[in-house]
Structures are given as structure tokens and as C-alpha cells.
Amino acid sequence: MNRFARLATRLLAVPLGLVWLEPPGEAAGAVPECWPAGAEPDPAVPACCRLVAEDGMPRFLARVGDCSDVGDGGAAFAFAGVPLVGGSGELLGVLAVTDRAHRQWSEDDVRDLSDLAAACSAQMRMRTRSETVRQAREAAEGEATRVHELLNRSELLLRASEDLADTSGLDDVRRRVGDLVGGDLKPAGIDLVLVRQGMLHHVTGPADDDAFGPPPGRLAEPFGLGSPWPVARAVREHRMIVVDGLSVAGGASVAGGAGAAPGPPATPAFDGLRLATAACLPLRGTHGTLGALVLGWDAPYEIGVDERAVLTTLAGYTAQAVERALHLDERVTVAHQLQRAMLTELPDVPGLELSALYRPAARDDMVGGDWYDAYPLPVAPGGAAAGALSLTVGDITGHDMRAAALMGQVRSMLRQADHDHAGEGPEQALCALERACRRLNLPASGTAVHAHLTPAADGHWQLKWSNAGHPAPLVVTADGTVETLARHDVLLHHALTPGPRTCDSRSLPPGSTLLLYTDGLVEERGGDIEDSVDGLSHRLTTAPPGVPLDALLRSLLDSVGPRDARDDAVLFAVRVAAS
């Protein structure tokens, strides 16, 4: 603006030119060197500029005294002023010049000052537009940054909904939450606490030393819901609690005032850590608050409306994953208890070594319909001799809780059939089982090998067995020869009419081993079961002599069993003591 004022003084040959701005402010002007240093325009000059602004019309006055609105105070001067207008006709200011003496303004003076005023107006409009563009650019950059942050948060929540949907346990939930927030929210510490029997318990990672957890040994003991820790408040009050290092506030971070006493850290896991901000997020489950997720930052972290929404949503996904993990843990615990209740404690039998191995399916309920059983047979006149043993390996269709429940009933009924038919062969017990299932309308189907093992002379044992559609047992003698007991009858099924079953017999010499197993050992998707049985026979042949049976069974399961255990499996071995 000073340039236009100087141009006006040179073009119109006057001592003073200025740009008077609207709204009123500090006027830009030019004072030639011939004026006294620090000289200011006469107060009547701005008054004349104001009149031009009010009228919106140019004024060319030969003598200021001729303008009664201004008055004649001060030195007389000639005045010429032209309004400066914006793109929409709005007043921006006035371009004015003054002369010390009386002056008649010529048409050239009027035209030159008007042209210069038009150029000055254009320059002012350009400056206004540039400033508007600059502000718009800064606003756009700020909005782009905000949109980018919101996009990152949206991607975080999308990943959270996907990654936390298939967690397999509490340690898996904690690990995945740490992986999710580590790249976006960048906390320096994470703690997950759950409510158990009125106390808050920390959930630690498998190694207790993951990148976001406290150092080993720093975790405190469980603490009460009524404790003053902010995380306990978040659980009690069912709302987000934000800690900024000195003071605590619900829902938003509040800086501690002067003289404020330091408060407790958000959670005992953060005790001793230098964290500036922490957020305690309650985990709301279907039937109440499950616990809380705590995130801590080692630098001040602003938690605004958008960030609170992200944290609340993240806590919701975490709560769903925790609730699902707790349900799964409970089911697995019940399944393990049921499994332990179903598995038989093997009896001690002089002259025999017994060992059994059960591997649950890696999916579903971690328990199924496969079972093994061994118990002494009752002594009956003309029947089994003292020390006779009953052996069973069976597989009720399915590998879930229902199959396990049916298996328990079938196992007990088969035991009862052996006692009700004392002195008879194993085939009679299987027939009695089938009749009982049909009369009781028990929908049990599957396969089984039921055998009686009776001591004989010279350390031998006499084996009698009946096979109801089950994988063939294997016998390996002391010299490493493997024999397959291949004969079998139809499988067990509640819809089939019970018919007679066959019974075979074989002597087991000292040092020989009988192996019973279920199809979960040799059946694999896409594989040939015969090839698996051949591999099982080969492993038996090449097993070191005298290897303990429990070690042998583990070796067979590791080498022959499928990698993806879709079905449960049983291995049951009986070894006749060497003479």
C-alpha cells in the first residue's frame, strides 16, 4: 500500500499520499523526505478520507476549508481521494493525496488518481484472495490430516473387529490387543484386568515380558473392586477414567492444578512407570462389566471426542473377545474334567504291562467319543479264570460333548453286560449291549473291539476278541513280527437289528504286545488309511526292544498320528511279561 501512496505523490506532484483503510486501522502512507521527521498528516486528512468512505464517491477539494464537514482547524490544504472497492463493491479504503496550498485538480489528475486507485483496489483484492487461499489451504491441510487420522482409526477398528473375532484364549486376546494398538495409538504400557470373585486380576502374556506389559515381577497381587486405583473406579462406575499423571477425571483428561498431590497410577501394573497419560476402559459384557483395559502413554496424550469414540469401540471389541475366551475356557475346563472322569485308571495285573494314551481333537469341545477300558472279569464256574481281564477300545460317532456322554453310557452298559454274562465270551457282551441300547432307545453308533485276556500256562495269555467294525488290532511278538487281527463284524448302530457276533482267539506268548487304537490315529484328510496302518506296523517292528509302553505310544502318536487332529484318538497297549 505504501508503494501506491508513493506513486500517487509522484504522479500528481504532491507532498503527501496515503492509503486509508476500512475498517479503520493504522493508515499506510508515504511522507517525502522534505517533510519534517516524524511529521504526521493533519487530523483533517483522515476526516476527509472518512467522508469519501461514507459517500462512496471521489472528492477533489481545492481547499479543505471549503468543506464544512471537516472544519478549518490546522493548516489549509488541497485534498483528493478516491474509494478503493472490493470484488463485490464493498469499501476497502481510500487512496488520497494532499497539497499544502490551494489547488485546482485537473481532469488528468482525476483520471490518474482514479486509475491508480483501480490498480490499488485490484492489488488489495488479490491480497485478500491470496490470504483466503492460504487460509483455505491451511484448513484443507488440517482437514486432510484429521481425515487421515480418522482413516487410520477406522482401519484400526476394522482390524480389531477381524483380529479379535477368532481369539482362542485370554492371553491371545491380550497379545492381539497389544499388536493392534501398538502401531496406531502407540501406548507405552497395556494392562488387562478381569473381575473374578470380587477381585481384579491381571491377565499376563505367556512370557510375562511382552513389549507393552510391565517388567517381570512388577505385577501386583489381585486387588479389590473398592480400591482407590482408577482402573477399579472405571469398573465400579462403568465409565472411562482418564489419568493425566496428577489428577483423575471421568471421560476427559484434566491437568493437575498447582499444588495438587500426586495420585495413584491408573493400575498397579503401572506402579513405578513414568507415564503421563492413561485411559481405563471398562469392558462391558452381556451380563455386566468383565474388567478393564488400560492403555498408558509416556508423553501427554490428548483424548478428544474422536479418540474417546475409538477407545470405547476398541474396548467393546475387546470385551466381546474376553467374553468369548472366558466361555471357551469354561467349556475346555468342563471338557477336560469330563475327559478325566471318562478315562479308566488302568489296573495292576501281574504278568502284564498296560498303558493307554488319549489325545482329544484340537477342535470343537476338546473331548469326544473315543474311549478305552480295562477291568477284572468276574470269576464264574466253568468261565474265566482268576486274573482274567476285560479290554475295550471303542469309538462312538462324533467328537463333542454329546458323543462323550453317549460313550460314558455305553462303557458302563458294556461293563454291566460282562458281569451279567459271566463266563461267556466278549461277543455275548457286545450283543447284550446292542439289545440294551435298542430297548432303551439310546442312539449310540460307532465301533469297538471288546476282548477278554486270560492267563494260561508257561507265561502265555489267551486272547479272545470280538470286533464290531473297528480298526484291526495289531500283535507284535518278541522277535518283531507284526500280525493284524483283521476279522470283524458289522459296526454298532442303534438302527440295526442285533444279530449274532463272532469271537476269535489267539495265544499271546511272553514278550508280545497287543495294540488297540481308534481311527483318529490313522485317519487323515486326503490320506490313505491303509498306508497309515502300514506305517504303524513298521514303527512297531522297528521299535527298540524293551521300550516302555508309554514311551512307545507317544512315539506312535507323534510319528503316525495326523498333524491336524480333527478327531480324538486312543492308543491302548498290553505287553505280556517276558519269561
XYZ file of C-alpha atoms in Angstrom:
579
model
C 0.000 0.000 0.000
C 2.931 2.367 0.627
C 4.003 1.835 -2.977
C 0.676 3.157 -4.263
C 0.889 6.127 -1.894
C 4.354 6.997 -3.221
C 3.243 6.531 -6.817
C 0.347 8.905 -6.174
C 2.642 11.603 -4.784
C 4.999 11.366 -7.776
C 2.252 11.109 -10.406
C 0.251 14.080 -9.094
C 3.295 16.040 -7.819
C 2.005 16.414 -4.278
C 3.887 16.126 -0.976
C 1.650 13.584 0.771
C -0.126 10.420 -0.305
C -1.730 7.723 1.803
C -3.980 4.703 1.733
C -6.683 4.965 4.373
C -8.041 1.529 5.269
C -11.581 0.463 6.119
C -12.363 -0.756 8.724
C -10.358 1.951 10.445
C -6.867 0.962 11.346
C -3.355 2.212 11.013
C -3.211 4.029 7.676
C -0.440 3.218 5.228
C 1.154 6.366 3.903
C 4.263 7.921 2.384
C 5.910 11.093 3.640
C 8.607 12.659 1.391
C 11.974 13.452 2.924
C 11.316 17.160 2.607
C 8.723 16.887 5.399
C 9.975 17.168 8.947
C 10.997 13.861 10.501
C 8.095 12.139 12.287
C 5.566 14.529 10.763
C 2.010 13.307 10.788
C -0.760 14.288 8.345
C -3.138 16.951 9.569
C -6.056 15.382 11.525
C -8.354 16.794 8.902
C -6.857 14.420 6.284
C -8.313 11.212 7.832
C -11.559 13.117 8.345
C -11.699 13.850 4.640
C -10.929 10.170 3.888
C -13.806 9.162 6.158
C -16.182 11.417 4.211
C -15.104 9.725 0.960
C -15.714 6.337 2.576
C -19.172 7.340 3.820
C -20.277 8.766 0.461
C -18.534 6.078 -1.600
C -17.737 8.814 -4.124
C -14.438 10.545 -5.105
C -13.748 14.003 -3.644
C -11.403 16.559 -5.166
C -11.264 19.630 -2.908
C -9.265 22.708 -3.862
C -9.114 23.781 -0.234
C -10.075 21.798 2.859
C -11.572 24.920 4.426
C -14.241 24.749 1.700
C -15.560 21.514 3.255
C -17.659 22.475 6.260
C -17.810 18.807 7.416
C -14.083 18.876 8.116
C -13.636 22.279 9.586
C -10.829 24.719 9.142
C -8.652 23.767 12.075
C -4.990 23.470 11.207
C -3.156 24.409 8.012
C -5.143 24.731 4.805
C -4.527 22.044 2.137
C -5.979 20.695 -1.037
C -7.389 17.134 -0.902
C -8.166 14.473 -3.482
C -9.491 10.990 -2.533
C -10.892 8.013 -4.467
C -12.657 4.998 -2.851
C -10.996 1.561 -3.037
C -13.608 -1.132 -3.660
C -13.586 -4.913 -3.478
C -14.850 -7.513 -5.943
C -18.410 -7.269 -4.612
C -18.415 -3.476 -4.417
C -17.570 -3.365 -0.721
C -15.410 -0.464 0.535
C -11.809 -1.412 1.254
C -10.361 2.057 1.902
C -9.416 5.353 0.255
C -6.411 6.375 -1.861
C -5.801 10.074 -1.081
C -3.283 12.857 -1.768
C -2.959 16.345 -0.308
C -1.233 19.556 -1.332
C -0.133 22.302 1.092
C -1.743 25.066 -0.918
C -4.879 25.765 -2.870
C -5.034 23.603 -5.991
C -7.426 23.094 -8.807
C -7.440 19.419 -9.726
C -7.275 18.806 -13.456
C -9.043 16.095 -15.429
C -5.696 14.346 -15.806
C -5.303 14.436 -12.012
C -8.744 12.924 -11.572
C -8.081 10.239 -14.230
C -4.570 9.386 -12.927
C -5.697 9.096 -9.314
C -8.742 7.052 -10.333
C -6.598 4.676 -12.433
C -4.119 4.320 -9.611
C -6.989 3.663 -7.182
C -8.319 0.940 -9.516
C -4.875 -0.709 -9.574
C -4.627 -0.378 -5.803
C -8.097 -1.945 -5.416
C -7.074 -4.840 -7.662
C -3.933 -5.366 -5.626
C -5.946 -5.364 -2.401
C -8.417 -7.846 -3.870
C -5.535 -10.103 -4.933
C -4.056 -9.907 -1.453
C -7.431 -10.754 0.049
C -7.834 -13.697 -2.303
C -4.289 -14.886 -1.581
C -4.987 -14.717 2.113
C -8.251 -16.569 1.591
C -6.464 -19.199 -0.471
C -3.759 -19.508 2.155
C -6.322 -19.938 4.906
C -8.264 -22.422 2.781
C -5.069 -24.343 2.048
C -4.153 -24.462 5.717
C -7.705 -25.520 6.569
C -7.605 -28.182 3.845
C -4.237 -29.455 5.076
C -5.566 -29.570 8.614
C -8.712 -31.359 7.474
C -6.639 -33.782 5.390
C -4.535 -34.563 8.447
C -7.665 -35.068 10.521
C -9.245 -37.277 7.824
C -6.024 -39.302 7.609
C -6.049 -39.801 11.363
C -9.733 -40.777 11.269
C -8.989 -43.205 8.428
C -6.189 -44.758 10.461
C -8.546 -45.093 13.417
C -11.216 -46.647 11.186
C -8.674 -49.151 9.870
C -7.635 -49.888 13.464
C -11.231 -50.651 14.442
C -11.748 -52.750 11.315
C -8.651 -54.789 12.145
C -9.826 -55.066 15.741
C -13.218 -56.432 14.675
C -11.478 -59.031 12.496
C -8.487 -59.972 14.676
C -10.427 -60.206 17.932
C -13.209 -62.280 16.388
C -11.305 -65.582 16.497
C -9.169 -65.360 19.616
C -8.598 -68.661 21.400
C -7.872 -67.554 24.972
C -7.254 -64.623 27.305
C -3.508 -64.497 26.640
C -4.324 -64.448 22.917
C -6.751 -61.539 23.472
C -4.114 -59.536 25.330
C -1.452 -60.239 22.712
C -3.695 -59.243 19.827
C -4.831 -56.037 21.530
C -1.168 -55.161 22.043
C -0.409 -55.820 18.380
C -3.403 -53.739 17.267
C -2.797 -50.593 19.312
C 0.998 -50.745 19.116
C 1.161 -49.347 15.579
C -1.612 -46.716 15.821
C -2.187 -45.494 19.357
C 1.429 -46.247 20.367
C 0.928 -46.764 24.112
C 3.905 -47.383 26.347
C 2.009 -49.823 28.553
C -1.043 -52.083 28.440
C -2.834 -53.828 31.281
C -5.852 -56.126 31.123
C -7.674 -56.848 34.379
C -10.706 -59.075 34.888
C -13.229 -59.374 37.707
C -13.060 -62.726 39.479
C -14.843 -63.355 42.769
C -14.976 -59.680 43.668
C -11.279 -59.056 42.905
C -9.435 -57.635 39.912
C -6.829 -59.967 38.437
C -4.157 -59.063 35.897
C -4.096 -61.038 32.652
C -0.481 -61.551 31.630
C 1.052 -62.724 28.388
C 2.567 -66.208 28.011
C 6.088 -64.989 28.811
C 5.061 -62.048 31.023
C 7.583 -59.858 29.188
C 5.833 -58.674 26.040
C 6.650 -55.249 24.650
C 3.646 -53.463 26.184
C 3.448 -55.150 29.557
C 5.227 -54.260 32.783
C 8.624 -55.803 33.517
C 8.612 -59.284 35.078
C 7.877 -59.236 38.779
C 6.192 -55.826 38.720
C 2.623 -57.107 38.600
C 0.848 -56.752 41.901
C -1.385 -59.276 43.542
C -5.123 -59.194 42.799
C -6.753 -56.087 44.261
C -10.270 -55.253 45.377
C -13.017 -53.560 43.412
C -13.301 -50.961 46.151
C -9.642 -49.932 45.974
C -8.687 -46.349 45.002
C -6.925 -47.397 41.799
C -8.500 -45.553 38.832
C -8.934 -48.858 36.988
C -11.114 -50.071 39.863
C -13.164 -46.868 39.587
C -13.655 -47.483 35.876
C -15.044 -50.962 36.628
C -17.215 -49.774 39.531
C -18.639 -46.752 37.711
C -18.870 -48.398 34.263
C -17.217 -45.444 32.523
C -13.909 -44.360 31.046
C -11.452 -42.881 33.535
C -8.538 -40.825 32.193
C -5.478 -40.170 34.354
C -3.093 -37.386 33.390
C -0.414 -38.072 35.986
C -1.597 -35.826 38.823
C -5.375 -35.773 38.767
C -8.141 -38.078 37.671
C -11.188 -37.183 35.626
C -14.011 -39.203 34.162
C -14.281 -39.083 30.393
C -11.625 -36.413 29.721
C -8.095 -35.632 30.767
C -7.758 -32.775 33.274
C -4.376 -31.242 34.086
C -3.443 -31.211 37.728
C -3.605 -27.803 39.359
C -0.828 -26.073 41.254
C -0.014 -27.833 44.470
C -2.056 -30.925 43.528
C -0.898 -34.032 45.335
C 0.208 -36.891 43.088
C -2.478 -39.550 42.791
C -2.086 -43.293 42.246
C -1.194 -44.588 38.781
C -4.052 -45.956 36.726
C -3.353 -49.584 37.659
C -0.926 -51.453 39.937
C 0.810 -52.751 36.803
C 1.919 -49.166 36.036
C 3.319 -48.512 39.522
C 6.806 -47.098 39.111
C 6.438 -46.457 35.374
C 6.833 -42.874 34.136
C 3.560 -42.468 32.280
C 1.997 -39.090 31.543
C -1.499 -40.208 30.491
C -3.527 -43.379 30.957
C -7.039 -44.392 29.928
C -9.009 -47.016 31.888
C -11.673 -48.521 29.625
C -14.387 -50.696 31.197
C -15.113 -53.946 29.367
C -18.890 -54.307 29.270
C -20.088 -57.863 28.763
C -23.518 -59.348 28.263
C -24.199 -59.716 31.975
C -22.109 -56.920 33.459
C -18.642 -55.389 33.444
C -15.974 -58.029 32.880
C -12.989 -55.891 33.840
C -10.991 -53.123 32.198
C -8.398 -52.446 29.526
C -5.782 -49.844 30.494
C -3.579 -48.004 27.989
C -0.755 -45.758 29.171
C 1.432 -43.243 27.303
C 4.808 -41.893 28.409
C 4.022 -38.441 26.931
C 0.874 -36.304 27.343
C -1.828 -37.811 25.137
C -4.893 -35.775 24.219
C -8.092 -37.778 24.329
C -10.724 -35.781 22.491
C -14.190 -36.735 21.343
C -12.956 -38.722 18.325
C -10.306 -40.533 20.363
C -12.790 -41.395 23.108
C -15.091 -42.900 20.478
C -12.232 -45.010 19.099
C -11.162 -46.190 22.557
C -14.746 -47.015 23.537
C -15.266 -49.055 20.369
C -11.939 -50.837 20.866
C -12.983 -51.680 24.425
C -16.257 -53.086 23.053
C -14.444 -55.435 20.671
C -12.056 -56.427 23.460
C -14.975 -57.160 25.795
C -16.572 -59.429 23.191
C -13.289 -61.286 22.731
C -12.787 -61.616 26.503
C -16.334 -62.902 26.993
C -15.851 -65.426 24.207
C -12.463 -66.505 25.614
C -13.935 -66.952 29.101
C -16.747 -69.052 27.659
C -14.271 -71.145 25.679
C -12.008 -71.579 28.708
C -15.007 -72.716 30.741
C -16.032 -75.229 28.066
C -12.481 -76.553 27.781
C -12.250 -76.861 31.564
C -15.529 -78.787 31.703
C -14.381 -80.942 28.779
C -11.098 -81.742 30.491
C -12.904 -82.635 33.703
C -15.297 -84.848 31.760
C -12.406 -86.408 29.891
C -10.574 -87.225 33.117
C -13.768 -88.708 34.565
C -14.303 -90.877 31.483
C -10.781 -92.290 31.224
C -10.192 -95.504 33.125
C -7.425 -95.883 35.658
C -5.655 -98.978 34.446
C -5.473 -101.885 36.896
C -2.241 -103.523 38.050
C -2.158 -107.059 36.643
C 0.744 -109.401 37.498
C 2.470 -110.564 34.319
C 1.110 -107.681 32.177
C 2.213 -104.141 31.409
C -0.663 -101.820 30.442
C -0.507 -98.315 29.028
C -3.066 -96.027 27.381
C -2.903 -92.622 25.685
C -5.801 -90.326 24.842
C -5.462 -87.280 22.573
C -8.537 -85.056 22.237
C -9.479 -83.404 18.978
C -7.898 -79.988 18.501
C -11.309 -78.531 17.651
C -14.844 -78.469 18.991
C -15.120 -79.447 22.674
C -11.642 -80.998 23.132
C -13.308 -84.290 24.100
C -15.120 -86.971 22.144
C -16.488 -90.468 21.887
C -13.224 -92.451 21.833
C -12.524 -94.495 24.933
C -10.522 -97.343 26.390
C -11.381 -99.543 29.332
C -9.776 -102.342 31.358
C -11.179 -104.118 34.384
C -11.003 -107.578 36.015
C -13.557 -110.109 34.821
C -15.755 -111.827 37.400
C -14.846 -115.435 38.207
C -17.634 -117.827 37.166
C -17.872 -121.624 37.325
C -16.579 -123.010 34.052
C -15.835 -119.461 32.875
C -12.995 -117.010 33.164
C -10.163 -117.976 35.453
C -8.936 -115.779 38.265
C -6.908 -112.848 36.994
C -8.800 -112.601 33.695
C -9.003 -109.100 32.266
C -11.512 -107.336 30.029
C -10.114 -104.891 27.421
C -12.061 -102.470 25.273
C -11.255 -99.738 22.782
C -14.226 -98.032 21.162
C -15.301 -95.004 19.170
C -18.787 -93.512 19.474
C -19.592 -91.361 16.429
C -18.797 -87.663 16.975
C -16.206 -85.682 18.878
C -18.207 -83.388 21.104
C -19.955 -83.356 24.471
C -22.875 -85.423 23.177
C -20.560 -88.163 21.903
C -18.707 -88.158 25.235
C -21.977 -88.508 27.153
C -23.107 -91.417 24.956
C -19.692 -93.004 25.295
C -19.981 -92.905 29.083
C -23.324 -94.698 28.984
C -22.088 -97.339 26.504
C -18.962 -98.007 28.530
C -20.945 -98.541 31.708
C -23.502 -100.765 29.920
C -20.733 -102.895 28.413
C -19.187 -103.372 31.847
C -22.577 -104.440 33.171
C -23.029 -106.857 30.230
C -19.702 -108.562 31.097
C -20.856 -109.030 34.677
C -24.336 -110.196 33.675
C -22.840 -112.753 31.265
C -20.003 -114.002 33.444
C -18.193 -116.944 31.896
C -19.333 -116.102 28.370
C -17.238 -114.621 25.542
C -16.807 -110.946 24.604
C -19.203 -111.334 21.656
C -22.061 -112.058 24.096
C -21.347 -108.818 25.956
C -21.473 -106.844 22.694
C -24.777 -108.475 21.747
C -26.223 -107.663 25.172
C -25.061 -104.048 24.754
C -26.839 -103.763 21.411
C -30.074 -105.175 22.800
C -29.987 -102.813 25.746
C -29.398 -99.778 23.508
C -32.342 -100.807 21.328
C -34.681 -101.342 24.303
C -33.642 -98.059 25.915
C -33.785 -96.163 22.598
C -30.194 -94.976 23.123
C -28.958 -93.516 19.782
C -25.422 -94.857 20.102
C -23.464 -95.765 16.987
C -19.817 -96.451 16.402
C -17.188 -99.195 16.532
C -15.471 -101.216 19.241
C -13.086 -104.078 19.929
C -14.035 -105.953 23.085
C -11.602 -108.602 24.361
C -11.040 -110.979 27.249
C -7.489 -111.799 28.267
C -6.982 -114.895 30.422
C -3.705 -116.204 31.929
C -2.536 -119.576 30.534
C 0.365 -121.922 31.076
C 4.065 -121.041 30.617
C 3.536 -117.299 30.856
C 1.177 -117.185 27.903
C -2.109 -115.286 27.885
C -5.164 -116.335 25.892
C -6.818 -113.516 23.938
C -10.463 -113.701 22.843
C -11.893 -110.756 20.977
C -14.918 -109.601 19.024
C -14.599 -106.718 16.572
C -17.644 -104.523 15.795
C -16.389 -102.716 12.687
C -13.324 -101.287 14.435
C -9.767 -100.840 13.052
C -7.951 -104.179 13.349
C -5.773 -104.690 16.459
C -2.080 -105.431 15.960
C 0.036 -108.019 17.754
C 3.831 -107.768 17.685
C 5.800 -110.719 19.029
C 9.157 -110.636 20.799
C 11.017 -111.221 17.516
C 9.370 -108.139 15.914
C 6.813 -109.967 13.786
C 3.571 -107.980 13.416
C 0.210 -109.702 12.905
C -3.041 -107.971 12.034
C -6.176 -109.346 13.725
C -8.276 -108.478 10.713
C -11.565 -110.347 11.211
C -14.500 -108.124 12.164
C -18.280 -107.936 12.235
C -20.690 -105.115 11.447
C -20.381 -101.895 13.420
C -22.626 -100.873 16.303
C -25.720 -98.904 15.282
C -28.995 -98.314 17.058
C -30.942 -98.701 13.795
C -29.550 -102.192 13.045
C -31.275 -105.318 14.324
C -28.941 -107.075 16.775
C -27.605 -110.339 15.396
C -25.002 -112.923 16.401
C -21.382 -111.813 16.614
C -18.222 -113.821 16.129
C -15.350 -114.372 18.519
C -11.737 -115.209 17.653
C -8.966 -116.480 19.875
C -5.187 -116.233 19.894
C -2.390 -117.000 22.306
C -0.073 -114.155 23.327
C 3.389 -115.543 24.165
C 5.771 -113.822 26.590
C 7.255 -110.598 25.218
C 4.410 -109.994 22.785
C 2.463 -106.721 22.659
C -1.190 -106.129 21.758
C -2.025 -102.685 20.346
C -5.609 -101.402 20.173
C -6.334 -97.974 18.678
C -9.072 -95.817 17.180
C -9.247 -94.356 13.685
C -8.168 -90.924 14.926
C -4.618 -92.341 14.921
C -4.541 -93.487 11.293
C -7.148 -91.392 9.501
C -6.143 -88.098 7.902
C -7.957 -85.993 5.337
C -6.567 -86.669 1.875
C -4.543 -89.676 3.044
C -4.913 -93.440 2.679
C -5.790 -95.178 5.936
C -4.089 -98.395 4.752
C -0.832 -96.509 4.281
C -1.142 -95.169 7.825
C -1.753 -98.663 9.218
C 1.285 -99.940 7.297
C 3.339 -97.127 8.802
C 2.025 -98.043 12.244
C 3.079 -101.684 11.725
C 6.530 -100.601 10.559
C 7.014 -98.418 13.642
C 6.072 -101.358 15.853
C 8.532 -103.609 14.047
C 11.419 -101.141 14.390
C 10.699 -100.078 17.980
C 13.646 -100.731 20.309
C 13.137 -103.904 22.360
C 12.031 -103.312 25.909
C 10.985 -99.674 25.318
C 8.389 -98.701 27.975
C 4.838 -98.799 26.651
C 4.035 -95.180 27.495
C 7.091 -94.019 25.512
C 6.129 -96.331 22.654
C 2.589 -94.919 22.488
C 3.807 -91.319 22.468
C 6.248 -92.184 19.682
C 3.496 -93.820 17.621
C 1.177 -90.840 18.060
C 3.891 -88.357 17.066
C 5.081 -90.325 14.028
C 1.841 -91.801 12.682
C -0.901 -89.502 14.027
C -2.235 -86.728 11.735
C -0.826 -83.240 12.191
C -4.262 -81.630 12.110
C -6.095 -83.583 14.800
C -9.705 -83.307 13.609
C -10.728 -86.375 15.617
C -9.808 -87.683 19.037
C -7.622 -90.770 19.253
C -6.937 -93.613 21.678
C -3.928 -95.932 21.865
C -4.072 -98.869 24.278
C -1.273 -101.399 24.592
C -0.867 -104.585 26.642
C 2.509 -106.308 26.872
C 2.997 -109.842 28.188
C 5.963 -110.049 30.510
C 8.977 -111.853 29.063
C 9.695 -115.231 30.610
